[in-house]
Short mmCIF file of C-alpha atoms in Angstrom, two decimals:
data_model
loop_
_atom_site.label_atom_id
_atom_site.label_comp_id
_atom_site.label_asym_id
_atom_site.label_seq_id
_atom_site.Cartn_x
_atom_site.Cartn_y
_atom_site.Cartn_z
CA MET A 1 -40.82 -61.87 23.59
CA PRO A 2 -38.64 -61.75 19.90
CA PRO A 3 -34.98 -60.64 21.00
CA SER A 4 -35.02 -57.46 21.56
CA TRP A 5 -32.34 -55.72 19.02
CA LEU A 6 -35.07 -57.17 16.28
CA ILE A 7 -36.69 -54.23 17.46
CA TRP A 8 -34.30 -52.05 17.56
CA LEU A 9 -33.46 -52.96 13.81
CA VAL A 10 -36.65 -52.86 12.17
CA GLY A 11 -37.15 -49.97 14.13
CA GLY A 12 -34.29 -48.07 12.40
CA VAL A 13 -35.13 -49.43 9.56
CA VAL A 14 -39.14 -48.38 9.61
CA LEU A 15 -37.90 -45.12 10.74
CA VAL A 16 -35.15 -44.56 8.02
CA ALA A 17 -37.98 -45.78 5.63
CA ALA A 18 -40.08 -42.89 7.12
CA GLY A 19 -38.51 -40.15 6.77
CA VAL A 20 -37.37 -41.07 3.18
CA ALA A 21 -40.96 -41.72 2.74
CA SER A 22 -42.65 -38.38 4.28
CA THR A 23 -39.07 -36.35 2.22
CA LEU A 24 -40.15 -37.38 -0.80
CA LEU A 25 -43.59 -38.53 -0.95
CA PRO A 26 -44.41 -34.38 -0.64
CA ARG A 27 -41.82 -33.56 -3.00
CA LEU A 28 -42.77 -35.87 -6.04
CA ARG A 29 -46.44 -35.01 -5.58
CA ALA A 30 -46.20 -31.09 -5.87
CA ARG A 31 -44.32 -31.83 -9.06
CA ASP A 32 -46.68 -33.71 -10.64
CA LEU A 33 -48.98 -31.21 -9.41
CA ARG A 34 -46.68 -28.07 -11.25
CA ARG A 35 -47.10 -30.15 -14.30
CA ARG A 36 -50.69 -31.15 -14.66
CA THR A 37 -51.62 -28.01 -13.82
CA ALA A 38 -49.12 -26.09 -16.37
CA TRP A 39 -50.77 -28.33 -18.66
CA SER A 40 -53.98 -27.61 -17.45
CA THR A 41 -53.65 -24.28 -18.65
CA ALA A 42 -51.32 -24.69 -21.46
CA ARG A 43 -54.10 -27.15 -23.26
CA ALA A 44 -56.81 -24.28 -22.82
CA ALA A 45 -54.50 -21.62 -24.37
CA ILE A 46 -54.23 -23.66 -27.33
CA ASP A 47 -58.08 -24.72 -27.70
CA SER A 48 -58.39 -20.20 -27.36
CA ALA A 49 -56.05 -19.91 -29.64
CA SER A 50 -57.27 -22.45 -31.84
CA VAL A 51 -60.60 -21.14 -31.29
CA SER A 52 -59.20 -18.17 -32.36
CA ARG A 53 -58.16 -19.40 -35.70
CA ASP A 54 -60.97 -20.17 -36.80
CA ALA A 55 -62.67 -16.85 -36.33
CA CYS A 56 -60.57 -14.92 -38.38
CA GLN A 57 -61.15 -15.22 -41.61
CA ASP A 58 -57.14 -14.52 -42.56
CA GLN A 59 -54.49 -15.92 -42.85
CA VAL A 60 -51.11 -14.57 -39.35
CA ALA A 61 -48.86 -17.27 -40.65
CA GLU A 62 -47.42 -16.43 -37.50
CA ALA A 63 -49.98 -16.58 -34.92
CA GLU A 64 -50.32 -20.51 -37.67
CA GLN A 65 -46.46 -20.85 -36.89
CA LEU A 66 -46.69 -20.48 -33.53
CA LEU A 67 -49.08 -22.53 -32.96
CA ALA A 68 -48.33 -24.92 -35.08
CA ARG A 69 -44.75 -25.06 -32.56
CA ALA A 70 -46.56 -25.25 -29.70
CA GLU A 71 -49.38 -27.77 -30.19
CA SER A 72 -46.31 -30.22 -31.18
CA ILE A 73 -45.07 -29.64 -28.12
CA ALA A 74 -48.15 -30.41 -26.44
CA ALA A 75 -47.75 -33.67 -27.57
CA ASP A 76 -44.33 -34.79 -26.64
CA ARG A 77 -45.82 -33.74 -23.61
CA GLY A 78 -42.61 -33.67 -21.64
CA GLY A 79 -42.49 -31.51 -17.42
CA ALA A 80 -43.36 -28.64 -16.81
CA GLY A 81 -40.90 -25.92 -18.40
CA ALA A 82 -42.63 -27.51 -21.90
CA ALA A 83 -45.35 -27.54 -20.70
CA ASP A 84 -45.39 -23.25 -19.75
CA GLU A 85 -43.15 -22.44 -23.52
CA ALA A 86 -46.12 -23.89 -25.08
CA ALA A 87 -48.68 -21.83 -22.82
CA ALA A 88 -46.87 -19.02 -23.66
CA LEU A 89 -46.17 -19.68 -27.29
CA ALA A 90 -50.41 -20.13 -27.71
CA GLU A 91 -51.06 -17.19 -26.27
CA ARG A 92 -49.34 -14.99 -28.12
CA ALA A 93 -50.62 -17.39 -31.73
CA ASP A 94 -54.20 -16.18 -29.44
CA ARG A 95 -53.64 -12.77 -29.48
CA LEU A 96 -51.83 -12.27 -32.33
CA TRP A 97 -55.73 -13.96 -33.91
CA ARG A 98 -57.30 -11.38 -31.97
CA GLU A 99 -55.50 -7.84 -33.20
CA ALA A 100 -55.97 -9.94 -36.74
CA ARG A 101 -59.50 -9.96 -36.68
CA ARG A 102 -60.53 -6.81 -34.90
CA GLY A 103 -58.10 -4.57 -37.18
CA MET B 32 -46.02 -34.34 18.44
CA ARG B 33 -44.34 -36.65 16.09
CA TRP B 34 -41.05 -34.38 16.52
CA SER B 35 -40.89 -35.77 20.23
CA LEU B 36 -41.67 -39.07 19.50
CA LEU B 37 -38.72 -38.96 17.03
CA GLY B 38 -36.76 -37.14 19.47
CA ALA B 39 -37.69 -39.47 22.65
CA ALA B 40 -37.00 -42.77 19.86
CA VAL B 41 -33.87 -40.89 19.91
CA VAL B 42 -33.01 -40.57 23.64
CA THR B 43 -34.04 -43.97 24.52
CA LEU B 44 -31.09 -46.30 22.40
CA VAL B 45 -29.18 -43.14 23.21
CA VAL B 46 -29.68 -44.35 26.33
CA PHE B 47 -29.46 -48.19 24.75
CA LEU B 48 -26.69 -48.22 23.95
CA LEU B 49 -25.17 -46.75 26.59
CA ALA B 50 -26.09 -48.58 28.83
CA GLN B 51 -25.37 -51.08 26.55
CA ARG B 52 -21.32 -49.86 27.42
CA THR B 53 -21.42 -49.62 31.11
CA GLN B 54 -23.78 -52.56 32.04
CA GLY B 55 -21.93 -55.36 33.06
CA ILE B 56 -23.35 -58.64 34.42
CA ASP B 57 -23.10 -57.79 37.95
CA VAL B 58 -25.89 -59.66 40.74
CA SER B 59 -25.83 -59.96 43.39
CA TYR B 60 -28.12 -60.01 47.08
CA GLY B 61 -26.61 -58.12 50.33
CA ARG B 62 -23.44 -57.26 48.73
CA SER B 63 -21.53 -56.46 51.58
CA PRO B 64 -19.19 -53.63 51.29
CA SER B 65 -15.89 -54.48 53.03
CA PRO B 66 -13.08 -54.37 50.19
CA SER B 67 -11.65 -57.91 51.35
CA ASP B 68 -14.05 -59.09 49.53
CA ALA B 69 -11.85 -59.37 46.32
CA GLY B 70 -10.10 -61.67 48.11
CA GLN B 71 -6.68 -60.36 48.42
CA GLN B 72 -7.66 -57.36 48.51
CA SER B 73 -7.40 -57.02 52.13
CA ASP B 74 -3.76 -58.49 51.89
CA GLU B 75 -3.23 -55.11 49.31
CA ASP B 76 -4.09 -53.04 51.51
CA ALA B 77 -1.57 -54.41 54.90
CA GLU B 78 1.17 -54.40 52.80
CA SER B 79 0.89 -50.78 51.18
CA ASP B 80 0.91 -49.80 54.12
CA GLU B 81 3.90 -52.29 55.77
CA THR B 82 6.53 -50.04 54.13
CA GLY B 83 6.39 -47.86 57.35
CA ALA B 84 6.34 -50.93 59.41
CA ARG B 85 9.66 -52.22 58.08
CA GLY B 86 12.47 -52.36 60.69
CA GLU B 87 14.61 -49.96 59.04
CA SER B 88 17.30 -52.66 61.14
CA SER B 89 19.95 -53.96 59.04
CA LEU B 90 20.58 -57.12 59.38
CA PRO B 91 24.64 -58.49 59.73
CA SER B 92 26.17 -60.64 57.60
CA VAL B 93 25.63 -63.64 57.50
CA GLU B 94 29.55 -64.89 58.54
CA GLU B 95 28.24 -62.11 61.85
CA MET B 96 25.41 -63.68 62.21
CA THR B 97 27.07 -66.84 62.67
CA ALA B 98 29.40 -65.70 64.60
CA MET B 99 27.18 -64.06 67.29
CA VAL B 100 24.95 -68.27 67.17
CA ALA B 101 28.23 -69.76 68.02
CA ALA B 102 29.03 -67.06 70.74
CA ASP B 103 25.68 -67.17 72.34
CA PRO B 104 23.02 -70.27 72.12
CA VAL B 105 20.81 -67.46 72.25
CA VAL B 106 21.08 -64.67 70.03
CA ARG B 107 18.69 -61.08 68.96
CA LEU B 108 18.88 -59.75 66.34
CA PRO B 109 17.54 -55.34 67.14
CA GLY B 110 14.34 -55.44 66.97
CA ALA B 111 13.31 -59.16 67.27
CA VAL B 112 10.31 -59.20 68.88
CA ALA B 113 9.53 -63.83 70.10
CA ARG B 114 9.59 -62.99 74.22
CA TRP B 115 9.28 -66.40 75.85
CA ASP B 116 9.68 -67.20 79.14
CA GLU B 117 13.86 -68.63 80.41
CA ARG B 118 13.22 -70.80 82.81
CA ASP B 119 10.70 -72.95 81.47
CA VAL B 120 12.85 -73.54 77.99
CA ALA B 121 15.90 -73.50 79.42
CA GLU B 122 14.83 -76.59 81.82
CA ALA B 123 13.45 -78.20 77.97
CA ILE B 124 16.11 -77.66 75.61
CA GLY B 125 18.45 -80.14 78.90
CA ASP B 126 21.83 -80.19 77.20
CA ALA B 127 21.18 -80.65 74.28
CA ASP B 128 22.52 -77.76 71.42
CA ILE B 129 20.33 -75.69 71.14
CA ARG B 130 20.62 -72.32 69.39
CA ILE B 131 17.72 -69.86 68.70
CA ILE B 132 18.55 -66.90 66.41
CA VAL B 133 15.43 -64.61 66.18
CA ALA B 134 14.80 -61.78 63.77
CA PRO B 135 13.21 -58.70 63.69
CA PRO B 136 9.08 -59.16 62.09
CA GLY B 137 9.19 -57.52 58.88
CA LEU B 138 12.69 -58.16 57.17
CA ASP B 139 12.22 -59.16 53.08
CA GLU B 140 13.05 -62.85 51.90
CA ASP B 141 16.30 -62.22 50.92
CA GLU B 142 16.91 -61.05 54.46
CA ARG B 143 15.20 -64.22 55.66
CA SER B 144 16.45 -66.34 53.77
CA GLN B 145 19.91 -64.56 54.96
CA VAL B 146 19.47 -65.25 58.44
CA ARG B 147 18.82 -68.97 57.33
CA GLU B 148 20.80 -69.71 56.07
CA VAL B 149 23.07 -69.01 59.17
CA GLU B 150 23.52 -72.88 59.67
CA ASN B 151 24.59 -72.88 62.86
CA ALA B 152 21.27 -71.86 64.89
CA THR B 153 19.45 -74.60 65.43
CA ILE B 154 15.75 -72.12 64.86
CA ALA B 155 15.62 -68.82 63.15
CA ILE B 156 12.18 -67.07 64.99
CA PHE B 157 10.42 -64.95 62.28
CA GLY B 158 8.51 -61.78 64.29
CA THR B 159 7.09 -64.14 66.11
CA LYS B 160 7.03 -66.76 63.96
CA ILE B 161 8.83 -70.67 65.47
CA THR B 162 11.66 -72.36 61.94
CA GLY B 163 13.49 -75.04 62.53
CA ASP B 164 14.87 -77.95 61.33
CA GLY B 165 12.43 -77.58 58.44
CA TYR B 166 9.54 -77.47 60.38
CA VAL B 167 6.97 -74.68 60.63
CA VAL B 168 5.66 -74.11 64.05
CA VAL B 169 1.96 -72.08 64.61
CA ALA B 170 -0.44 -71.98 66.02
CA ASP B 171 -4.17 -73.42 65.67
CA ARG B 172 -7.20 -72.20 67.98
CA LEU B 173 -7.47 -68.74 68.71
CA SER B 174 -5.70 -68.52 72.81
CA GLY B 175 -1.90 -70.06 71.13
CA TRP B 176 -2.68 -67.05 68.06
CA ARG B 177 -4.00 -64.52 71.74
CA THR B 178 -0.48 -65.53 73.90
CA GLN B 179 1.55 -64.69 70.16
CA PHE B 180 -0.32 -61.76 69.37
CA GLY B 181 -1.06 -60.08 72.25
CA THR B 182 2.28 -60.24 74.23
CA ALA B 183 4.38 -61.92 71.06
CA ASP B 184 5.47 -64.90 73.69
CA VAL B 185 6.82 -67.51 71.72
CA THR B 186 7.25 -69.94 74.69
CA GLY B 187 4.50 -73.27 74.06
CA ARG B 188 5.96 -73.46 70.56
CA LEU B 189 8.92 -73.29 71.25
CA ILE B 190 9.25 -75.63 73.33
CA THR B 191 7.14 -77.62 70.76
CA LEU B 192 9.94 -78.07 68.21
CA ILE B 193 12.35 -77.87 71.11
CA THR B 194 11.48 -80.98 71.49
CA GLU B 195 10.67 -81.63 67.94
CA VAL B 196 14.74 -81.21 66.65
CA ALA B 197 15.83 -82.79 69.39
CA GLU B 198 13.77 -86.09 69.32
CA ARG B 199 12.82 -86.52 72.43
CA GLU B 200 9.81 -88.86 73.12
CA GLU B 201 9.10 -87.40 77.16
CA PRO B 202 5.80 -85.83 77.20
CA GLU B 203 6.07 -81.66 77.17
CA PRO B 204 6.83 -80.17 80.40
CA GLU B 205 4.41 -78.43 81.99
CA THR B 206 4.89 -74.62 80.80
CA THR B 207 2.39 -71.89 83.36
CA PRO B 208 0.21 -70.58 82.02
CA GLU B 209 0.58 -67.96 78.72
CA PHE B 210 -2.24 -65.02 79.56
CA ARG B 211 -4.06 -64.59 82.55
CA TRP B 212 -6.31 -61.77 81.79
CA ARG B 213 -7.67 -59.62 85.28
CA GLU B 214 -9.47 -57.08 86.05
CA PRO B 215 -8.57 -53.45 84.90
CA SER B 216 -8.14 -51.86 88.01
CA GLY B 217 -9.75 -48.39 89.07
CA ALA B 218 -7.66 -46.01 88.03
CA GLU B 219 -6.36 -47.99 84.76
CA LEU B 220 -10.20 -48.07 83.38
CA ASP B 221 -11.44 -44.09 84.15
CA THR B 222 -8.08 -43.19 82.15
CA VAL B 223 -9.10 -44.95 79.22
CA ALA B 224 -13.16 -44.07 79.65
CA ALA B 225 -11.68 -40.51 79.18
CA ASP B 226 -10.55 -40.92 76.01
CA LEU B 227 -13.84 -42.81 76.00
CA ARG B 228 -15.93 -40.71 76.43
CA ALA B 229 -13.27 -37.54 74.86
CA ASP B 230 -14.21 -39.42 71.07
CA GLY B 231 -13.85 -43.13 71.74
CA VAL B 232 -10.67 -44.22 71.15
CA HIS B 233 -7.77 -44.56 73.67
CA VAL B 234 -4.52 -45.29 72.63
CA ALA B 235 -2.45 -46.45 75.22
CA ASP B 236 1.33 -45.28 75.29
CA GLY B 237 3.36 -47.80 72.82
CA ALA B 238 0.00 -48.64 70.63
CA THR B 239 0.65 -47.75 67.13
CA LEU B 240 -2.63 -46.62 66.54
CA GLU B 241 -2.88 -43.60 64.67
CA ARG B 242 -6.19 -43.27 63.63
CA VAL B 243 -9.92 -45.99 63.45
CA PRO B 244 -10.08 -46.42 60.06
CA GLU B 245 -13.27 -44.36 59.27
CA ARG B 246 -15.10 -45.87 56.73
CA PRO B 247 -14.36 -50.21 57.46
CA SER B 248 -15.89 -49.09 61.79
CA GLU B 249 -18.88 -47.75 59.57
CA THR B 250 -19.95 -50.93 58.35
CA ALA B 251 -19.00 -52.57 60.37
CA PHE B 252 -20.60 -51.34 63.69
CA PRO B 253 -23.27 -49.35 61.76
CA ASP B 254 -25.95 -48.88 64.31
CA GLU B 255 -23.80 -48.07 66.92
CA ASP B 256 -20.04 -46.57 66.47
CA ALA B 257 -17.71 -48.34 68.66
CA LEU B 258 -15.11 -47.09 71.42
CA TYR B 259 -11.77 -48.22 70.70
CA VAL B 260 -9.19 -49.22 73.27
CA ALA B 261 -5.29 -49.52 71.31
CA LEU B 262 -2.58 -51.04 73.29
CA PRO B 263 0.54 -52.27 72.60
CA THR B 264 2.01 -55.12 73.37
CA GLN B 265 1.27 -57.21 76.54
CA ASP B 266 4.12 -57.95 79.26
CA ILE B 267 4.78 -61.43 79.25
CA GLY B 268 4.61 -63.83 82.52
CA GLU B 269 1.90 -60.81 84.48
CA PRO B 270 -1.72 -61.19 84.02
CA ILE B 271 -3.20 -59.56 81.40
CA ALA B 272 -6.05 -56.90 82.51
CA ARG B 273 -9.32 -57.14 80.44
CA TYR B 274 -10.30 -54.25 79.45
CA GLY B 275 -14.04 -55.21 77.58
CA PRO B 276 -16.18 -56.74 79.89
CA ALA B 277 -14.98 -53.34 82.42
CA LEU B 278 -16.10 -50.55 79.44
CA THR B 279 -19.03 -52.78 78.71
CA ARG B 280 -20.68 -52.29 81.95
CA LEU B 281 -20.04 -48.57 81.66
CA PHE B 282 -21.21 -47.93 77.85
CA PRO B 283 -23.96 -50.66 77.58
CA ASP B 284 -25.20 -50.93 73.53
CA ARG B 285 -21.30 -49.60 71.54
CA PRO B 286 -19.59 -51.98 70.72
CA VAL B 287 -16.50 -52.04 72.42
CA VAL B 288 -12.72 -53.51 70.36
CA VAL B 289 -9.67 -53.82 72.67
CA LEU B 290 -6.41 -54.05 70.66
CA TYR B 291 -3.16 -56.29 72.67
CA GLY B 292 -0.60 -55.74 69.88
CA SER B 293 -1.69 -57.40 66.69
CA TRP B 294 -4.42 -59.37 68.71
CA ILE B 295 -7.79 -58.00 68.40
CA GLU B 296 -10.96 -58.85 71.39
CA TYR B 297 -14.52 -57.65 71.18
CA ASP B 298 -16.95 -57.47 73.96
CA GLY B 299 -20.19 -56.09 73.42
CA PRO B 300 -23.35 -56.09 71.27
CA ASN B 301 -23.79 -59.74 69.43
CA ALA B 302 -21.12 -60.99 71.03
CA THR B 303 -21.34 -64.37 71.05
CA ASP B 304 -22.63 -64.44 67.63
CA PHE B 305 -19.50 -63.23 65.66
CA ALA B 306 -16.61 -63.01 67.75
CA GLU B 307 -14.99 -65.66 67.43
CA LEU B 308 -15.39 -66.49 64.27
CA VAL B 309 -13.93 -63.20 62.96
CA SER B 310 -11.52 -63.90 65.03
CA THR B 311 -10.82 -66.90 63.75
CA MET B 312 -11.51 -66.55 60.45
CA PHE B 313 -9.49 -63.90 60.48
CA TYR B 314 -6.04 -65.03 62.18
CA SER B 315 -6.46 -67.93 60.17
CA ARG B 316 -6.26 -65.98 56.73
CA PHE B 317 -3.90 -63.57 58.44
CA ASP B 318 -1.61 -65.72 60.85
CA GLU B 319 1.46 -66.63 58.51
CA ARG B 320 2.03 -63.23 57.28
CA LEU B 321 1.15 -60.93 60.75
CA SER B 322 3.89 -62.80 62.61
CA VAL B 323 6.08 -61.98 59.48
CA ASP B 324 5.66 -59.29 59.19
CA GLY B 325 4.91 -56.26 61.97
CA TYR B 326 2.17 -54.15 60.55
CA PRO B 327 0.74 -50.65 62.49
CA GLN B 328 -2.88 -51.13 64.36
CA ALA B 329 -4.42 -50.28 62.06
CA ASN B 330 -3.92 -52.14 59.01
CA VAL B 331 -4.52 -54.89 61.09
CA LEU B 332 -7.67 -53.27 62.48
CA GLY B 333 -8.90 -52.07 59.15
CA VAL B 334 -8.67 -55.43 57.59
CA TRP B 335 -9.96 -57.39 60.91
CA LEU B 336 -13.12 -54.47 60.89
CA ASN B 337 -13.98 -55.74 56.57
CA HIS B 338 -14.40 -58.48 58.33
CA VAL B 339 -16.44 -57.85 60.89
CA THR B 340 -18.73 -56.06 57.72
CA ASP B 341 -18.22 -59.80 55.78
CA VAL B 342 -19.93 -61.54 58.65
CA ARG B 343 -22.16 -59.31 58.76
CA TYR B 344 -23.22 -58.79 55.01
CA ALA B 345 -23.45 -63.28 55.40
CA GLY B 346 -26.18 -62.31 58.14
CA LEU B 347 -24.62 -64.02 60.88
CA PHE B 348 -26.36 -61.02 63.07
CA ASP B 349 -30.17 -61.45 61.32
CA ARG B 350 -30.97 -58.39 60.32
CA PRO B 351 -31.82 -57.52 57.58
CA LEU B 352 -29.97 -56.74 55.01
CA PRO B 353 -29.34 -52.48 54.64
CA TYR B 354 -32.16 -51.09 51.61
CA GLU B 355 -30.98 -50.73 48.23
CA PRO B 356 -33.83 -48.97 46.13
CA PRO B 357 -33.03 -50.58 42.29
CA ASP B 358 -32.32 -47.97 39.27
CA PRO B 359 -34.03 -46.98 37.19
CA LEU B 360 -31.82 -47.81 35.16
CA THR B 361 -31.90 -50.92 35.53
CA VAL B 362 -35.44 -51.63 35.32
CA THR B 363 -37.68 -49.76 32.63
CA LEU B 364 -33.47 -50.92 30.96
CA PRO B 365 -35.98 -54.07 29.21
CA ALA B 366 -39.06 -51.41 28.08
CA LEU B 367 -36.25 -49.80 26.69
CA PRO B 368 -36.40 -51.62 23.16
CA TRP B 369 -40.91 -51.29 23.29
CA LEU B 370 -40.71 -47.92 24.52
CA PHE B 371 -38.47 -46.99 20.92
CA ALA B 372 -40.84 -49.81 19.08
CA ALA B 373 -42.98 -47.32 20.41
CA CYS B 374 -41.85 -44.18 19.44
CA VAL B 375 -41.75 -45.30 15.98
CA VAL B 376 -44.93 -46.35 15.32
CA GLY B 377 -46.49 -43.55 16.74
CA PHE B 378 -43.56 -40.74 14.37
CA VAL B 379 -44.40 -43.21 11.68
CA VAL B 380 -48.36 -42.76 12.19
CA LEU B 381 -48.73 -39.36 12.76
CA SER B 382 -46.02 -38.93 9.88
CA LEU B 383 -48.45 -40.87 7.08
CA ARG B 384 -51.35 -39.50 8.45
CA PRO B 385 -51.30 -36.32 6.49
CA LEU B 386 -49.38 -37.94 3.28
CA SER B 387 -53.06 -40.53 2.78
CA ARG B 388 -55.14 -37.74 3.32
CA HIS B 389 -56.59 -36.36 0.20
CA ASN B 390 -56.99 -33.63 -0.78
CA THR B 391 -60.44 -33.69 -1.09
CA ALA B 392 -61.74 -30.44 0.36
CA ARG B 393 -63.69 -29.30 -2.31
CA THR B 394 -64.07 -25.67 -1.52
CA PRO B 395 -67.64 -24.18 -2.26
CA GLY B 396 -66.66 -20.82 -3.99
CA PRO B 397 -64.90 -22.27 -7.37
CA ARG B 398 -67.70 -25.29 -7.59
CA ALA B 399 -70.59 -22.30 -7.88
CA ARG B 400 -68.81 -19.63 -9.31
CA LEU B 401 -68.05 -22.65 -12.32
CA ALA B 402 -71.88 -23.85 -12.42
CA GLY B 403 -72.84 -19.80 -12.59
CA LEU B 404 -70.94 -19.34 -15.06
CA THR B 405 -71.53 -22.24 -17.43
CA ALA B 406 -75.50 -21.58 -16.98
CA LEU B 407 -75.15 -18.32 -18.28
CA ALA B 408 -72.64 -19.46 -21.27
CA ILE B 409 -75.67 -21.47 -22.32
CA GLU B 410 -78.23 -18.27 -22.04
CA VAL B 411 -76.05 -16.72 -23.10
CA SER B 412 -75.26 -19.50 -26.80
CA GLY B 413 -78.99 -18.75 -28.17
CA LEU B 414 -78.76 -14.79 -28.86
CA THR B 415 -74.64 -14.55 -29.58
CA ASP B 416 -73.74 -13.26 -32.98
CA GLU B 417 -70.76 -14.05 -35.67
CA ARG B 418 -68.91 -10.82 -34.01
CA SER B 419 -69.30 -12.34 -29.97
CA ASP B 420 -69.09 -16.80 -31.46
CA PRO B 421 -65.09 -16.61 -30.64
CA ALA B 422 -65.38 -15.09 -27.48
CA LEU B 423 -67.82 -17.48 -26.12
CA THR B 424 -66.29 -20.11 -27.52
CA ARG B 425 -62.89 -19.62 -25.85
CA GLY B 426 -65.06 -19.53 -23.06
CA ILE B 427 -66.22 -22.57 -22.29
CA GLY B 428 -63.08 -23.23 -24.09
CA LYS B 429 -62.38 -21.99 -20.55
CA LEU B 430 -65.19 -23.24 -18.26
CA ASP B 431 -64.12 -26.54 -19.67
CA ALA B 432 -60.43 -26.63 -18.69
CA ALA B 433 -61.49 -25.36 -15.20
CA ARG B 434 -63.82 -28.81 -14.42
CA ASP B 435 -61.19 -30.68 -15.51
CA ALA B 436 -58.78 -28.60 -13.05
CA LEU B 437 -61.63 -28.67 -10.10
CA ASP B 438 -61.60 -32.47 -11.14
CA SER B 439 -58.16 -33.91 -11.35
CA ASP B 440 -57.46 -32.08 -7.72
CA LEU B 441 -55.49 -28.83 -9.63
CA PRO B 442 -54.97 -25.84 -6.76
CA ALA B 443 -57.41 -23.21 -6.42
CA ARG B 444 -54.90 -21.17 -8.07
CA GLN B 445 -55.08 -22.74 -11.32
CA VAL B 446 -59.37 -23.34 -10.75
CA ARG B 447 -59.66 -19.18 -10.26
CA ALA B 448 -56.70 -18.60 -13.02
CA LEU B 449 -58.79 -20.60 -15.27
CA LEU B 450 -62.23 -18.75 -14.52
CA ASP B 451 -61.33 -15.80 -14.57
CA ASP B 452 -60.37 -16.27 -18.08
CA ALA B 453 -63.50 -18.30 -18.57
CA GLU B 454 -65.30 -14.57 -17.56
CA SER B 455 -62.97 -11.51 -18.92
CA GLU B 456 -64.10 -13.62 -22.46
CA LEU B 457 -67.86 -14.46 -21.68
CA ASP B 458 -68.10 -10.81 -20.14
CA ASP B 459 -66.28 -9.97 -23.20
CA THR B 460 -69.57 -11.93 -25.28
CA ALA B 461 -71.83 -10.02 -23.64
CA ARG B 462 -69.59 -6.38 -23.79
CA LEU B 463 -70.07 -7.46 -28.05
CA LEU B 464 -73.98 -8.41 -27.54
CA GLY B 465 -74.29 -4.72 -26.11
CA ARG B 466 -76.48 -6.97 -22.60
CA THR B 467 -74.65 -5.47 -19.85
CA ASP B 468 -77.24 -8.36 -17.85
CA TYR B 469 -75.31 -11.22 -19.17
CA ARG B 470 -71.97 -8.57 -17.84
CA PRO B 471 -71.30 -11.81 -15.11
CA ARG B 472 -70.87 -9.59 -12.24
CA ASN B 473 -74.18 -8.61 -13.32
CA TYR B 474 -75.78 -12.15 -13.82
CA LEU B 475 -73.82 -13.90 -10.88
CA GLU B 476 -74.95 -11.39 -8.61
CA GLY B 477 -78.60 -11.91 -9.37
CA GLY B 478 -78.13 -15.53 -8.31
CA LEU B 479 -78.92 -18.55 -10.57
CA GLY B 480 -83.23 -18.27 -9.94
#
């Protein structure tokens, strides 16, 4: 039988480790999920915007600019905030191109 | 569940730590509950009440005492208790110049040395302790102690010392037997028995037993309430009424304790087993103190009862030891670390399970919708023209994104948002084509078939 203080020590360490893990892990996971979600939205928006651009005969300088910024942000990668920003830029560009095409 | 386990672990830990603080190593078997276990404690017990017993008599000065001794061969200071057979002692002294000073019991050390400074006194008696010429004469058997403490009779020992001091070779003269018993008279016995029937205690005039020490009495005689008879120190030269056997006949199976001064007689159950033993232990140990200090009978009785308790717990009564229930804390203490470990393991397992469980609950809804929309996009793709192409392409892009999202376990909300986008694009496509049957709502309602 191991000395009982060893059990107390190991038990205490395990408890603390479990406490840290159980608070930290879900938080990290949630952050990662939110980042990936945001990038999923952003990429979809950029794709849509590029399709709209290809479909539009006229040049829309402002939209080009917005999309270029969105793409450069996307190229840098980054957190959920950057992704949200890129998505917003791409959506604005998309809207501009669609309006231009509708005439 | 896991929080209750954590709580249990913490409680275990706290209990363990508290137990560490309070638990000492304490191994005992049949511990006697008498306080005299602790060695001097009974001495201190006796001492604590002793002040009341000390004579208030103030000693005369050394010069006065010396003058008194010079004038009279036997000087009894006020409060002196020791007595002897004058005739026998006078005979023993003969023509030797032996002067005796008798001091009362209960003198403190200073007062005793004051008496010792009286140079012309050959023998000094403190209480019933006899000293002289560098000698101390003590009783060494029960009969001697009985005489000394029951009657304050010091004749025998005094004669021994006189013979020694006078440096006489001849054998000690015959003395009358010091302690003689007689049967108590009917009237005496009736008085005592009436009191005992009333409250179990008889205190005669002149006895100093104010109260029977309750706890020692209970532990010494747990089965039957003991009867107590307290008598004052007896006169010498007369036979002494022996109440014990007579009372035992009146109260069979009750312990009977009779005090003659500081001498304690026991009769009743198990008398032969322990009475002599306890008396020997008691008087050999406290001989000196009882001789010199005049304790009230209650103190003497209390210490004696503690000795009886000790003997009882030493197993001489041949009775099973009292049952002591095991302390639950002591019993569980060795199991506590394991209990704690089990709680920790349970807590950790229950905490990790939801973490390790993969979010693989694949709801069929989004997948079916994705499949339906994909099928619609493929069907429509053959029909599109230049106007509706961008919407279709964007829709397909959204569908791709939704599939990625599904595959990488993004939340259902995100998938739904992407599918909603795709649906609205495909809806645009169908509107631009003018084919309402390809509008997603209508198309999906009909099913894939």
